[in-house]
XYZ file of C-alpha atoms in Angstrom:
160
model
C -84.002 -127.924 65.383
C -84.239 -124.288 66.386
C -84.500 -125.287 70.058
C -81.294 -127.318 69.822
C -79.465 -124.257 68.459
C -80.922 -122.121 71.204
C -80.024 -124.646 73.904
C -76.397 -124.453 72.808
C -76.416 -120.653 73.201
C -78.142 -120.505 76.599
C -76.467 -121.850 79.738
C -79.532 -123.756 81.027
C -83.284 -123.309 80.594
C -83.564 -123.830 84.348
C -81.740 -120.507 84.786
C -84.690 -118.745 83.111
C -87.813 -119.952 84.952
C -89.991 -117.050 83.740
C -89.198 -117.353 80.027
C -90.906 -119.354 77.334
C -88.897 -119.901 74.183
C -91.003 -120.292 71.056
C -90.545 -119.768 67.331
C -91.404 -116.293 66.066
C -95.150 -115.778 65.895
C -97.020 -114.333 62.980
C -97.846 -110.638 63.059
C -101.422 -109.457 62.929
C -102.619 -106.791 60.530
C -102.840 -104.142 63.267
C -99.157 -104.591 64.163
C -98.095 -104.609 60.511
C -100.013 -101.369 59.967
C -98.353 -99.680 62.931
C -94.788 -100.911 62.502
C -94.304 -101.311 58.775
C -94.667 -98.661 56.122
C -95.660 -100.620 53.041
C -96.219 -98.837 49.749
C -99.687 -98.618 48.253
C -98.983 -101.355 45.686
C -97.841 -103.726 48.449
C -100.901 -102.873 50.536
C -103.214 -103.484 47.562
C -101.585 -106.872 46.907
C -101.854 -107.755 50.574
C -105.546 -106.864 50.773
C -106.210 -108.716 47.536
C -104.928 -111.822 49.321
C -107.125 -111.049 52.346
C -110.204 -110.691 50.133
C -109.267 -113.971 48.400
C -109.097 -115.640 51.828
C -112.625 -114.413 52.570
C -113.782 -115.494 49.123
C -112.473 -118.986 49.808
C -114.545 -119.114 53.000
C -117.612 -117.900 51.105
C -117.151 -120.537 48.390
C -117.008 -123.117 51.210
C -120.333 -121.729 52.510
C -118.973 -119.874 55.555
C -118.990 -116.260 56.686
C -116.317 -115.213 59.199
C -118.539 -112.529 60.806
C -115.687 -111.045 62.872
C -113.160 -109.766 60.334
C -110.935 -107.126 61.942
C -107.276 -106.102 61.995
C -106.454 -108.397 64.916
C -107.929 -111.452 63.176
C -105.577 -111.406 60.183
C -102.181 -112.974 60.854
C -99.173 -112.978 58.521
C -97.167 -116.169 58.797
C -93.389 -116.362 58.557
C -93.638 -117.326 54.859
C -95.506 -114.068 54.129
C -98.934 -115.604 53.581
C -102.004 -114.386 55.439
C -104.433 -116.426 57.506
C -107.708 -115.563 59.154
C -108.130 -116.407 62.841
C -110.833 -116.342 65.524
C -113.686 -118.292 63.982
C -115.919 -118.419 67.047
C -118.381 -115.990 65.413
C -118.330 -117.762 62.021
C -121.657 -118.919 60.612
C -122.870 -120.789 57.572
C -124.011 -118.392 54.869
C -127.745 -117.854 55.282
C -127.783 -118.447 59.059
C -129.071 -115.844 61.463
C -126.557 -113.972 63.539
C -127.059 -114.770 67.217
C -125.708 -113.424 70.502
C -123.294 -116.262 71.246
C -120.328 -114.044 70.289
C -119.809 -110.325 70.915
C -119.029 -108.619 67.604
C -116.371 -105.988 66.990
C -118.695 -103.059 66.328
C -116.039 -100.874 64.659
C -115.833 -103.385 61.787
C -119.449 -104.560 61.658
C -121.725 -103.525 58.752
C -124.284 -100.783 59.472
C -127.233 -103.114 58.852
C -126.173 -104.966 61.998
C -127.549 -102.138 64.124
C -131.070 -100.934 64.827
C -132.509 -98.214 67.075
C -134.977 -99.526 69.638
C -136.416 -97.414 72.426
C -133.889 -94.637 71.685
C -130.988 -97.067 72.083
C -128.725 -98.521 69.429
C -128.719 -102.297 69.606
C -127.456 -105.081 67.383
C -129.841 -107.085 65.210
C -128.831 -110.442 66.576
C -131.127 -113.260 67.549
C -131.309 -113.417 71.322
C -131.064 -117.012 72.430
C -133.458 -116.532 75.346
C -136.157 -114.220 73.955
C -138.151 -113.189 70.907
C -136.655 -110.138 69.176
C -138.907 -107.261 67.978
C -136.988 -107.059 64.668
C -135.934 -109.257 61.796
C -132.693 -111.034 62.666
C -129.685 -110.439 60.460
C -128.840 -113.219 58.009
C -125.086 -113.422 57.380
C -123.410 -113.718 54.018
C -120.455 -112.498 51.956
C -121.420 -108.775 52.188
C -120.888 -108.957 55.958
C -117.208 -109.941 55.546
C -116.664 -107.690 52.519
C -117.767 -104.652 54.534
C -115.516 -105.595 57.438
C -112.517 -106.183 55.175
C -113.082 -102.812 53.515
C -113.106 -101.118 56.935
C -109.829 -102.925 57.678
C -108.393 -101.551 54.430
C -109.440 -98.006 55.314
C -108.053 -98.299 58.846
C -104.794 -99.746 57.552
C -104.231 -97.079 54.882
C -105.540 -94.060 56.838
C -103.910 -95.139 60.140
C -107.140 -94.348 61.956
C -110.456 -96.113 62.493
C -113.330 -95.453 60.121
C -115.662 -95.199 63.122
C -113.926 -93.677 66.157
């Protein structure tokens, strides 16, 4: 329906070979934080919905494992959805190296110092690790969502 209205307004799509016409996309949390100045009550309501989204995943036995500002999208009806589930794991599974994590939003227990280097406590798929692998669960996502809240309200990252 919206394309029919648009086709009436434009001379011909063939005249615009480098354009793609699509419905308006949802906005991610990073863009909302930069371009909209919501009051504290609105922000608290919004993050309550985000935490409820994570809780729903946890009740279903999943942990997102990559919660960050870019992975929350607000749809045109105002509801929020989580995206980018390639790092998601069942609660109780070990975190492995199949997906690079967003370290600015990852809980501190994800990291360990080995040989004077900071490394992540993920199970390496090709070798035995000299540390206990990290088992994922709700605290992993709760930490990440809390870092998102701080970053959103303070307009700066918790860990630069």
